[in-house]
PDB file of C-alpha atoms in Angstrom:
ATOM      1  CA  MET A   1      -1.369 -15.312  29.044  1.00  0.00           C
ATOM      2  CA  ASN A   2      -3.212 -18.494  28.935  1.00  0.00           C
ATOM      3  CA  LEU A   3      -4.938 -18.190  25.600  1.00  0.00           C
ATOM      4  CA  ARG A   4      -6.945 -21.283  26.571  1.00  0.00           C
ATOM      5  CA  SER A   5      -9.036 -19.020  29.614  1.00  0.00           C
ATOM      6  CA  LEU A   6     -10.810 -16.648  26.381  1.00  0.00           C
ATOM      7  CA  SER A   7     -13.091 -20.545  25.805  1.00  0.00           C
ATOM      8  CA  HIS A   8     -15.590 -19.156  28.299  1.00  0.00           C
ATOM      9  CA  LEU A   9     -16.373 -16.051  26.438  1.00  0.00           C
ATOM     10  CA  SER A  10     -19.082 -15.830  24.214  1.00  0.00           C
ATOM     11  CA  ASN A  11     -19.260 -15.054  20.802  1.00  0.00           C
ATOM     12  CA  GLN A  12     -20.495 -11.682  21.741  1.00  0.00           C
ATOM     13  CA  GLU A  13     -18.245 -11.204  24.486  1.00  0.00           C
ATOM     14  CA  LEU A  14     -14.885 -11.868  22.653  1.00  0.00           C
ATOM     15  CA  LEU A  15     -16.051  -8.988  19.652  1.00  0.00           C
ATOM     16  CA  ARG A  16     -16.414  -6.842  22.715  1.00  0.00           C
ATOM     17  CA  ASP A  17     -14.047  -7.029  24.483  1.00  0.00           C
ATOM     18  CA  LEU A  18     -11.392  -7.685  21.027  1.00  0.00           C
ATOM     19  CA  ALA A  19     -12.871  -3.436  20.257  1.00  0.00           C
ATOM     20  CA  ALA A  20     -12.505  -2.230  23.757  1.00  0.00           C
ATOM     21  CA  ILE A  21      -8.895  -4.332  23.203  1.00  0.00           C
ATOM     22  CA  VAL A  22      -8.814  -2.374  19.819  1.00  0.00           C
ATOM     23  CA  ALA A  23      -9.558   1.129  21.569  1.00  0.00           C
ATOM     24  CA  ARG A  24      -7.177   0.462  24.406  1.00  0.00           C
ATOM     25  CA  ASP A  25      -3.836   0.034  21.737  1.00  0.00           C
ATOM     26  CA  ARG A  26      -4.777   3.165  19.803  1.00  0.00           C
ATOM     27  CA  GLY A  27      -4.404   5.150  22.974  1.00  0.00           C
ATOM     28  CA  THR A  28      -1.486   3.455  24.073  1.00  0.00           C
ATOM     29  CA  THR A  29      -0.215   3.687  20.373  1.00  0.00           C
ATOM     30  CA  ALA A  30      -0.592   7.892  20.294  1.00  0.00           C
ATOM     31  CA  GLU A  31       0.977   8.705  23.745  1.00  0.00           C
ATOM     32  CA  MET A  32       3.915   6.263  22.194  1.00  0.00           C
ATOM     33  CA  LEU A  33       4.507   8.652  19.764  1.00  0.00           C
ATOM     34  CA  ALA A  34       4.182  11.551  21.754  1.00  0.00           C
ATOM     35  CA  HIS A  35       6.725   9.931  23.999  1.00  0.00           C
ATOM     36  CA  ILE A  36       8.719   8.924  20.925  1.00  0.00           C
ATOM     37  CA  ALA A  37       8.527  13.001  19.652  1.00  0.00           C
ATOM     38  CA  GLU A  38       9.901  14.273  23.053  1.00  0.00           C
ATOM     39  CA  VAL A  39      12.468  11.969  23.380  1.00  0.00           C
ATOM     40  CA  ASP A  40      13.718  12.215  19.840  1.00  0.00           C
ATOM     41  CA  ASP A  41      13.747  16.415  19.753  1.00  0.00           C
ATOM     42  CA  PRO A  42      16.099  16.837  22.257  1.00  0.00           C
ATOM     43  CA  ARG A  43      18.388  13.040  21.160  1.00  0.00           C
ATOM     44  CA  LEU A  44      17.974  12.055  24.450  1.00  0.00           C
ATOM     45  CA  TYR A  45      18.867   8.519  22.981  1.00  0.00           C
ATOM     46  CA  ALA A  46      22.539   9.708  22.981  1.00  0.00           C
ATOM     47  CA  GLN A  47      22.842  10.096  26.173  1.00  0.00           C
ATOM     48  CA  GLU A  48      22.749   6.800  26.414  1.00  0.00           C
ATOM     49  CA  GLY A  49      25.132   6.183  23.386  1.00  0.00           C
ATOM     50  CA  PHE A  50      23.320   5.696  20.193  1.00  0.00           C
ATOM     51  CA  PRO A  51      23.454   7.700  17.144  1.00  0.00           C
ATOM     52  CA  SER A  52      20.378   7.566  15.718  1.00  0.00           C
ATOM     53  CA  MET A  53      16.617   7.285  17.457  1.00  0.00           C
ATOM     54  CA  PHE A  54      16.063   4.180  14.312  1.00  0.00           C
ATOM     55  CA  ALA A  55      19.365   3.195  16.216  1.00  0.00           C
ATOM     56  CA  TYR A  56      17.332   2.971  19.975  1.00  0.00           C
ATOM     57  CA  CYS A  57      14.309   1.972  19.405  1.00  0.00           C
ATOM     58  CA  VAL A  58      15.780  -1.008  17.679  1.00  0.00           C
ATOM     59  CA  GLN A  59      18.863  -1.814  19.987  1.00  0.00           C
ATOM     60  CA  VAL A  60      16.831  -1.017  23.537  1.00  0.00           C
ATOM     61  CA  LEU A  61      13.421  -0.918  22.589  1.00  0.00           C
ATOM     62  CA  HIS A  62      13.530  -4.251  20.010  1.00  0.00           C
ATOM     63  CA  MET A  63      10.785  -2.558  18.058  1.00  0.00           C
ATOM     64  CA  SER A  64      11.779  -4.109  14.221  1.00  0.00           C
ATOM     65  CA  GLU A  65      12.992  -1.937  11.348  1.00  0.00           C
ATOM     66  CA  ASP A  66       9.980  -1.642   9.931  1.00  0.00           C
ATOM     67  CA  THR A  67       8.465  -0.859  13.188  1.00  0.00           C
ATOM     68  CA  ALA A  68      10.963   1.303  14.037  1.00  0.00           C
ATOM     69  CA  PHE A  69      11.454   3.757  10.789  1.00  0.00           C
ATOM     70  CA  LYS A  70       7.172   3.953  10.930  1.00  0.00           C
ATOM     71  CA  ARG A  71       7.268   5.557  14.425  1.00  0.00           C
ATOM     72  CA  ILE A  72       9.583   7.366  14.129  1.00  0.00           C
ATOM     73  CA  ARG A  73       8.160   9.546  11.197  1.00  0.00           C
ATOM     74  CA  ALA A  74       4.619   9.228  11.988  1.00  0.00           C
ATOM     75  CA  ALA A  75       6.158  10.782  15.983  1.00  0.00           C
ATOM     76  CA  ARG A  76       7.702  14.075  13.655  1.00  0.00           C
ATOM     77  CA  THR A  77       4.664  13.902  11.840  1.00  0.00           C
ATOM     78  CA  ALA A  78       2.485  13.644  14.792  1.00  0.00           C
ATOM     79  CA  ARG A  79       4.470  16.704  16.727  1.00  0.00           C
ATOM     80  CA  GLN A  80       4.143  19.716  13.686  1.00  0.00           C
ATOM     81  CA  PHE A  81       1.130  18.637  13.073  1.00  0.00           C
ATOM     82  CA  PRO A  82      -0.289  17.882  16.618  1.00  0.00           C
ATOM     83  CA  ALA A  83      -4.289  16.929  15.364  1.00  0.00           C
ATOM     84  CA  ILE A  84      -2.327  13.578  14.313  1.00  0.00           C
ATOM     85  CA  PHE A  85      -2.114  12.256  18.066  1.00  0.00           C
ATOM     86  CA  GLU A  86      -5.961  13.059  18.713  1.00  0.00           C
ATOM     87  CA  ALA A  87      -6.788  11.448  15.274  1.00  0.00           C
ATOM     88  CA  VAL A  88      -4.444   7.934  16.118  1.00  0.00           C
ATOM     89  CA  ALA A  89      -5.895   7.843  19.693  1.00  0.00           C
ATOM     90  CA  ASP A  90      -9.826   7.654  18.737  1.00  0.00           C
ATOM     91  CA  GLY A  91      -9.129   5.798  15.309  1.00  0.00           C
ATOM     92  CA  ARG A  92      -9.289   8.146  12.736  1.00  0.00           C
ATOM     93  CA  LEU A  93      -5.712   7.541  11.390  1.00  0.00           C
ATOM     94  CA  HIS A  94      -3.312   4.457  11.311  1.00  0.00           C
ATOM     95  CA  LEU A  95       0.319   5.052  11.450  1.00  0.00           C
ATOM     96  CA  SER A  96       0.447   3.415   6.623  1.00  0.00           C
ATOM     97  CA  ALA A  97      -2.012   6.567   6.960  1.00  0.00           C
ATOM     98  CA  VAL A  98       0.605   9.360   8.502  1.00  0.00           C
ATOM     99  CA  VAL A  99       3.650   7.852   6.817  1.00  0.00           C
ATOM    100  CA  VAL A 100       1.986   8.356   3.510  1.00  0.00           C
ATOM    101  CA  LEU A 101       0.081  11.127   4.307  1.00  0.00           C
ATOM    102  CA  ALA A 102       3.502  13.496   6.064  1.00  0.00           C
ATOM    103  CA  PRO A 103       5.344  14.437   3.037  1.00  0.00           C
ATOM    104  CA  TYR A 104       2.453  16.179   0.991  1.00  0.00           C
ATOM    105  CA  LEU A 105       1.028  18.019   5.062  1.00  0.00           C
ATOM    106  CA  THR A 106       1.681  21.365   4.991  1.00  0.00           C
ATOM    107  CA  GLU A 107      -0.048  24.046   7.701  1.00  0.00           C
ATOM    108  CA  GLU A 108      -2.913  24.738   4.357  1.00  0.00           C
ATOM    109  CA  ASN A 109      -3.692  21.784   3.778  1.00  0.00           C
ATOM    110  CA  ALA A 110      -3.122  19.599   6.837  1.00  0.00           C
ATOM    111  CA  THR A 111      -7.148  20.407   8.008  1.00  0.00           C
ATOM    112  CA  GLU A 112      -8.314  18.385   4.188  1.00  0.00           C
ATOM    113  CA  LEU A 113      -6.195  15.894   4.077  1.00  0.00           C
ATOM    114  CA  LEU A 114      -6.726  14.736   7.479  1.00  0.00           C
ATOM    115  CA  ALA A 115      -9.958  14.941   7.092  1.00  0.00           C
ATOM    116  CA  GLY A 116     -10.577  13.283   3.625  1.00  0.00           C
ATOM    117  CA  ALA A 117      -7.127  10.456   4.610  1.00  0.00           C
ATOM    118  CA  THR A 118     -10.655   9.563   8.081  1.00  0.00           C
ATOM    119  CA  HIS A 119     -11.203   5.434   8.083  1.00  0.00           C
ATOM    120  CA  LYS A 120      -9.342   5.008   4.743  1.00  0.00           C
ATOM    121  CA  THR A 121      -6.987   1.805   4.080  1.00  0.00           C
ATOM    122  CA  ARG A 122      -3.611   2.883   2.817  1.00  0.00           C
ATOM    123  CA  ALA A 123      -3.960   1.793  -0.483  1.00  0.00           C
ATOM    124  CA  GLU A 124      -7.585   4.536  -0.767  1.00  0.00           C
ATOM    125  CA  ILE A 125      -4.799   7.531   1.068  1.00  0.00           C
ATOM    126  CA  GLU A 126      -2.709   6.808  -2.189  1.00  0.00           C
ATOM    127  CA  TRP A 127      -5.409   6.924  -4.721  1.00  0.00           C
ATOM    128  CA  LEU A 128      -6.821  10.208  -2.818  1.00  0.00           C
ATOM    129  CA  LEU A 129      -2.390  11.942  -2.734  1.00  0.00           C
ATOM    130  CA  ALA A 130      -2.135  10.925  -7.249  1.00  0.00           C
ATOM    131  CA  GLU A 131      -6.273  12.870  -6.889  1.00  0.00           C
ATOM    132  CA  ARG A 132      -4.807  15.542  -5.629  1.00  0.00           C
ATOM    133  CA  PHE A 133      -0.963  15.711  -6.495  1.00  0.00           C
ATOM    134  CA  PRO A 134      -0.276  14.115  -9.749  1.00  0.00           C
ATOM    135  CA  ARG A 135       2.612  13.243 -10.872  1.00  0.00           C
ATOM    136  CA  PRO A 136       3.724  12.070 -14.572  1.00  0.00           C
ATOM    137  CA  ASP A 137       4.345   8.646 -15.551  1.00  0.00           C
ATOM    138  CA  LEU A 138       7.815   6.786 -14.653  1.00  0.00           C
ATOM    139  CA  PRO A 139       9.611   6.611 -17.504  1.00  0.00           C
ATOM    140  CA  GLU A 140      10.303   2.498 -18.587  1.00  0.00           C
ATOM    141  CA  ARG A 141      13.376   0.474 -17.057  1.00  0.00           C
ATOM    142  CA  ILE A 142      14.176  -2.519 -17.812  1.00  0.00           C
ATOM    143  CA  GLU A 143      17.008  -3.784 -15.040  1.00  0.00           C
ATOM    144  CA  ALA A 144      18.806  -7.708 -14.750  1.00  0.00           C
ATOM    145  CA  LEU A 145      17.898  -8.890 -11.039  1.00  0.00           C
ATOM    146  CA  SER A 146      20.688 -10.310  -8.978  1.00  0.00           C
ATOM    147  CA  ASP A 147      21.077 -10.530  -5.245  1.00  0.00           C
ATOM    148  CA  LEU A 148      21.155  -7.990  -3.232  1.00  0.00           C
ATOM    149  CA  PRO A 149      23.505  -8.080   0.110  1.00  0.00           C
ATOM    150  CA  ALA A 150      22.003  -8.740   3.415  1.00  0.00           C
ATOM    151  CA  PRO A 151      21.768  -5.862   6.090  1.00  0.00           C
ATOM    152  CA  ASN A 152      24.174  -4.610   8.231  1.00  0.00           C
ATOM    153  CA  LEU A 153      22.691  -4.137  11.251  1.00  0.00           C
ATOM    154  CA  SER A 154      23.710  -1.592  14.700  1.00  0.00           C
ATOM    155  CA  ALA A 155      25.314  -3.790  17.574  1.00  0.00           C
ATOM    156  CA  GLY A 156      24.470  -1.804  19.869  1.00  0.00           C
ATOM    157  CA  PRO A 157      25.725   1.831  21.149  1.00  0.00           C
ATOM    158  CA  ALA A 158      28.532   3.752  20.069  1.00  0.00           C
ATOM    159  CA  ALA A 159      31.720   3.283  21.181  1.00  0.00           C
ATOM    160  CA  GLY A 160      33.256   6.221  23.141  1.00  0.00           C
ATOM    161  CA  HIS A 161      32.175   9.758  21.494  1.00  0.00           C
ATOM    162  CA  VAL A 162      28.860   9.930  19.725  1.00  0.00           C
ATOM    163  CA  LYS A 163      28.730  10.838  16.537  1.00  0.00           C
ATOM    164  CA  GLU A 164      24.920  12.194  16.666  1.00  0.00           C
ATOM    165  CA  LEU A 165      23.199  12.309  12.444  1.00  0.00           C
ATOM    166  CA  PRO A 166      20.673  14.136  11.600  1.00  0.00           C
ATOM    167  CA  LYS A 167      17.088  12.802  11.692  1.00  0.00           C
ATOM    168  CA  SER A 168      17.117  13.134   8.374  1.00  0.00           C
ATOM    169  CA  LEU A 169      20.014  10.764   7.820  1.00  0.00           C
ATOM    170  CA  VAL A 170      17.519   7.633   9.796  1.00  0.00           C
ATOM    171  CA  PRO A 171      18.023   4.763   8.294  1.00  0.00           C
ATOM    172  CA  GLU A 172      15.152   3.631   6.428  1.00  0.00           C
ATOM    173  CA  PRO A 173      14.123  -0.170   6.377  1.00  0.00           C
ATOM    174  CA  VAL A 174      15.753  -2.140   4.052  1.00  0.00           C
ATOM    175  CA  ALA A 175      14.467  -3.756   0.885  1.00  0.00           C
ATOM    176  CA  SER A 176      13.769  -7.123   0.119  1.00  0.00           C
ATOM    177  CA  SER A 177      16.063  -8.971  -1.722  1.00  0.00           C
ATOM    178  CA  THR A 178      13.331 -10.608  -3.205  1.00  0.00           C
ATOM    179  CA  PRO A 179      11.148  -8.340  -5.243  1.00  0.00           C
ATOM    180  CA  HIS A 180       7.365  -7.862  -5.167  1.00  0.00           C
ATOM    181  CA  GLY A 181       5.411  -6.290  -7.412  1.00  0.00           C
ATOM    182  CA  LYS A 182       4.774  -2.785  -6.207  1.00  0.00           C
ATOM    183  CA  VAL A 183       1.734   0.047  -7.420  1.00  0.00           C
ATOM    184  CA  THR A 184       2.091   3.366  -6.916  1.00  0.00           C
ATOM    185  CA  PRO A 185      -0.973   5.341  -8.159  1.00  0.00           C
ATOM    186  CA  LEU A 186       0.278   8.737 -10.496  1.00  0.00           C
ATOM    187  CA  SER A 187      -2.520  10.398 -10.852  1.00  0.00           C
ATOM    188  CA  ALA A 188      -6.565   9.683 -10.892  1.00  0.00           C
ATOM    189  CA  GLU A 189      -6.309   7.383 -15.130  1.00  0.00           C
ATOM    190  CA  ARG A 190      -2.165   6.524 -14.152  1.00  0.00           C
ATOM    191  CA  VAL A 191      -0.513   4.042 -12.208  1.00  0.00           C
ATOM    192  CA  ALA A 192       3.204   2.419 -11.722  1.00  0.00           C
ATOM    193  CA  LEU A 193       3.665  -0.619 -11.868  1.00  0.00           C
ATOM    194  CA  GLN A 194       7.443  -2.321 -10.834  1.00  0.00           C
ATOM    195  CA  THR A 195       7.140  -6.134 -10.687  1.00  0.00           C
ATOM    196  CA  SER A 196       9.612  -8.987 -11.219  1.00  0.00           C
ATOM    197  CA  ILE A 197       8.887 -11.372 -14.835  1.00  0.00           C
ATOM    198  CA  ALA A 198      10.582 -14.213 -16.015  1.00  0.00           C
ATOM    199  CA  THR A 199      12.850 -13.524 -19.196  1.00  0.00           C
ATOM    200  CA  ALA A 200      10.833 -15.586 -21.483  1.00  0.00           C
ATOM    201  CA  ALA A 201       7.419 -13.523 -20.679  1.00  0.00           C
ATOM    202  CA  TYR A 202       9.624 -10.052 -21.259  1.00  0.00           C
ATOM    203  CA  GLU A 203      10.727 -11.671 -24.646  1.00  0.00           C
ATOM    204  CA  ASN A 204       6.927 -12.207 -25.837  1.00  0.00           C
ATOM    205  CA  LEU A 205       6.259  -8.735 -24.417  1.00  0.00           C
ATOM    206  CA  ARG A 206       9.019  -8.068 -26.969  1.00  0.00           C
ATOM    207  CA  TYR A 207       7.764  -9.899 -29.784  1.00  0.00           C
ATOM    208  CA  ALA A 208       4.636  -8.502 -29.658  1.00  0.00           C
ATOM    209  CA  GLN A 209       5.236  -5.230 -29.017  1.00  0.00           C
ATOM    210  CA  ALA A 210       7.166  -5.756 -32.912  1.00  0.00           C
ATOM    211  CA  LEU A 211       4.617  -7.890 -34.089  1.00  0.00           C
ATOM    212  CA  LEU A 212       2.015  -5.162 -33.048  1.00  0.00           C
ATOM    213  CA  GLY A 213       4.168  -2.053 -34.870  1.00  0.00           C
ATOM    214  CA  HIS A 214       2.556   0.768 -35.481  1.00  0.00           C
ATOM    215  CA  GLN A 215      -0.578  -0.220 -34.504  1.00  0.00           C
ATOM    216  CA  LEU A 216       1.067   0.864 -31.143  1.00  0.00           C
ATOM    217  CA  LYS A 217       0.818   4.659 -30.766  1.00  0.00           C
ATOM    218  CA  THR A 218       3.961   4.803 -28.503  1.00  0.00           C
ATOM    219  CA  SER A 219       7.896   2.974 -28.215  1.00  0.00           C
ATOM    220  CA  ASP A 220       6.426   2.127 -24.921  1.00  0.00           C
ATOM    221  CA  ILE A 221       6.106  -1.675 -23.642  1.00  0.00           C
ATOM    222  CA  ALA A 222       3.643  -0.072 -21.364  1.00  0.00           C
ATOM    223  CA  GLU A 223       0.794  -0.153 -23.836  1.00  0.00           C
ATOM    224  CA  VAL A 224       1.988  -3.730 -25.090  1.00  0.00           C
ATOM    225  CA  ILE A 225       1.194  -4.816 -21.073  1.00  0.00           C
ATOM    226  CA  GLU A 226      -2.484  -2.528 -21.458  1.00  0.00           C
ATOM    227  CA  ARG A 227      -3.601  -4.260 -24.132  1.00  0.00           C
ATOM    228  CA  ALA A 228      -2.338  -7.538 -23.580  1.00  0.00           C
ATOM    229  CA  SER A 229      -4.379  -7.731 -19.840  1.00  0.00           C
ATOM    230  CA  GLU A 230      -7.577  -5.968 -21.355  1.00  0.00           C
ATOM    231  CA  ALA A 231      -7.009  -9.396 -23.213  1.00  0.00           C
ATOM    232  CA  ILE A 232      -7.573 -11.558 -20.827  1.00  0.00           C
ATOM    233  CA  VAL A 233      -9.868 -10.015 -19.511  1.00  0.00           C
ATOM    234  CA  ARG A 234     -11.770  -9.766 -21.950  1.00  0.00           C
ATOM    235  CA  GLU A 235     -11.241 -14.064 -22.714  1.00  0.00           C
ATOM    236  CA  ALA A 236     -11.009 -15.052 -19.182  1.00  0.00           C
ATOM    237  CA  GLU A 237     -15.043 -13.501 -18.919  1.00  0.00           C
ATOM    238  CA  LYS A 238     -16.250 -14.832 -22.052  1.00  0.00           C
ATOM    239  CA  GLN A 239     -15.220 -18.010 -20.137  1.00  0.00           C
ATOM    240  CA  LYS A 240     -16.069 -17.355 -16.699  1.00  0.00           C
ATOM    241  CA  PHE A 241     -19.820 -15.440 -17.093  1.00  0.00           C
ATOM    242  CA  CYS A 242     -20.054 -16.184 -21.373  1.00  0.00           C
ATOM    243  CA  ALA A 243     -19.678 -13.134 -22.448  1.00  0.00           C
ATOM    244  CA  THR A 244     -19.505 -11.974 -26.324  1.00  0.00           C
ATOM    245  CA  SER A 245     -19.995  -9.147 -27.623  1.00  0.00           C
ATOM    246  CA  ARG A 246     -23.191 -10.373 -29.176  1.00  0.00           C
ATOM    247  CA  GLN A 247     -26.753  -9.415 -28.801  1.00  0.00           C
ATOM    248  CA  GLY A 248     -29.701 -11.496 -27.850  1.00  0.00           C
ATOM    249  CA  THR A 249     -30.106 -15.146 -26.052  1.00  0.00           C
ATOM    250  CA  GLY A 250     -28.524 -17.274 -28.183  1.00  0.00           C
ATOM    251  CA  ARG A 251     -28.791 -20.083 -30.485  1.00  0.00           C
ATOM    252  CA  HIS A 252     -31.514 -21.819 -27.226  1.00  0.00           C
ATOM    253  CA  GLY A 253     -34.258 -18.774 -25.956  1.00  0.00           C
ATOM    254  CA  SER A 254     -34.495 -21.744 -22.893  1.00  0.00           C
ATOM    255  CA  SER A 255     -32.600 -24.609 -21.297  1.00  0.00           C
ATOM    256  CA  ALA A 256     -34.775 -27.454 -19.127  1.00  0.00           C
ATOM    257  CA  ASP A 257     -32.568 -27.668 -15.944  1.00  0.00           C
ATOM    258  CA  PRO A 258     -34.716 -24.920 -13.804  1.00  0.00           C
ATOM    259  CA  ARG A 259     -30.455 -24.207 -12.213  1.00  0.00           C
ATOM    260  CA  HIS A 260     -29.921 -22.719 -16.098  1.00  0.00           C
ATOM    261  CA  ILE A 261     -29.145 -19.468 -15.895  1.00  0.00           C
ATOM    262  CA  PRO A 262     -29.075 -17.686 -19.483  1.00  0.00           C
ATOM    263  CA  ALA A 263     -25.615 -16.549 -20.841  1.00  0.00           C
ATOM    264  CA  ALA A 264     -27.863 -13.067 -21.407  1.00  0.00           C
ATOM    265  CA  VAL A 265     -28.689 -12.343 -17.600  1.00  0.00           C
ATOM    266  CA  LYS A 266     -24.549 -13.522 -16.984  1.00  0.00           C
ATOM    267  CA  ARG A 267     -23.805 -11.102 -19.052  1.00  0.00           C
ATOM    268  CA  ALA A 268     -26.021  -8.373 -17.722  1.00  0.00           C
ATOM    269  CA  VAL A 269     -24.424  -9.459 -13.754  1.00  0.00           C
ATOM    270  CA  TRP A 270     -21.116  -9.264 -14.969  1.00  0.00           C
ATOM    271  CA  LYS A 271     -21.386  -6.112 -16.883  1.00  0.00           C
ATOM    272  CA  ARG A 272     -22.872  -4.226 -13.261  1.00  0.00           C
ATOM    273  CA  SER A 273     -20.626  -5.666 -11.410  1.00  0.00           C
ATOM    274  CA  ARG A 274     -17.934  -4.884 -12.649  1.00  0.00           C
ATOM    275  CA  PRO A 275     -15.088  -2.614 -10.064  1.00  0.00           C
ATOM    276  CA  TYR A 276     -13.890  -0.225 -13.448  1.00  0.00           C
ATOM    277  CA  GLY A 277     -15.306   1.115 -16.367  1.00  0.00           C
ATOM    278  CA  THR A 278     -13.993  -1.182 -20.322  1.00  0.00           C
ATOM    279  CA  THR A 279     -11.401   1.457 -20.718  1.00  0.00           C
ATOM    280  CA  GLY A 280      -9.932   0.613 -17.048  1.00  0.00           C
ATOM    281  CA  SER A 281     -10.774   4.302 -15.782  1.00  0.00           C
ATOM    282  CA  ARG A 282     -12.102   4.563 -11.748  1.00  0.00           C
ATOM    283  CA  SER A 283     -14.682   7.254 -12.642  1.00  0.00           C
TER     284      SER A 283
END
């Protein structure tokens, strides 16, 4: 397709056509999930010499590892809860939503959870599940990073007899060798934070922990991070919005500059615009 052929379309026509294409894509995606489910259940991929649906999707259908995993997981979940097919087709649920919901869905709660996840982002659904199914805090774990070996991908159909793998053994996408920050909601008020920091930053955290000593309620370094984040926010807001703990108009009650915004007004604006309360609560 020559993309330059779209140049004759007006802005409204482009927006209209894009919405129509996305709608068709959702319908096609739901149909693809149904086909994956039907190929997967009787293990039709084995007839083609592949040990798993995952290998078939990657080697024959040329999906990426992440794409194959997500579609297979969504297809199996939709086969168990058929309402998902229609929800994907009409855009109420995206594939990431189905994958996130999958471990929590039961015959008893499926209708409620699917409705609650309608038109929500992945992050919003993770918060929804954390509030509905709270988990305990993760234990503190510090480990040094080393280079991870590159993943060994299968090179095609297995020679000779194919040994079929259980569905539960379908490989998941391999993590990147360069870790990124990850936030996992645990409950309405707690999250698990996984990230990588410089050794110097870690030493600073430990030093701050030693300086605070008995001021800390626990020996968990998470409390040091919480205190540090609160201090950073206070300092940054003070610099950006003239925020202070004092009330009043300050030393100068007015300004000759008509565009000048008094500090008291700035404070009121940022207090109203803060996404969470002063304690970090989402409520």
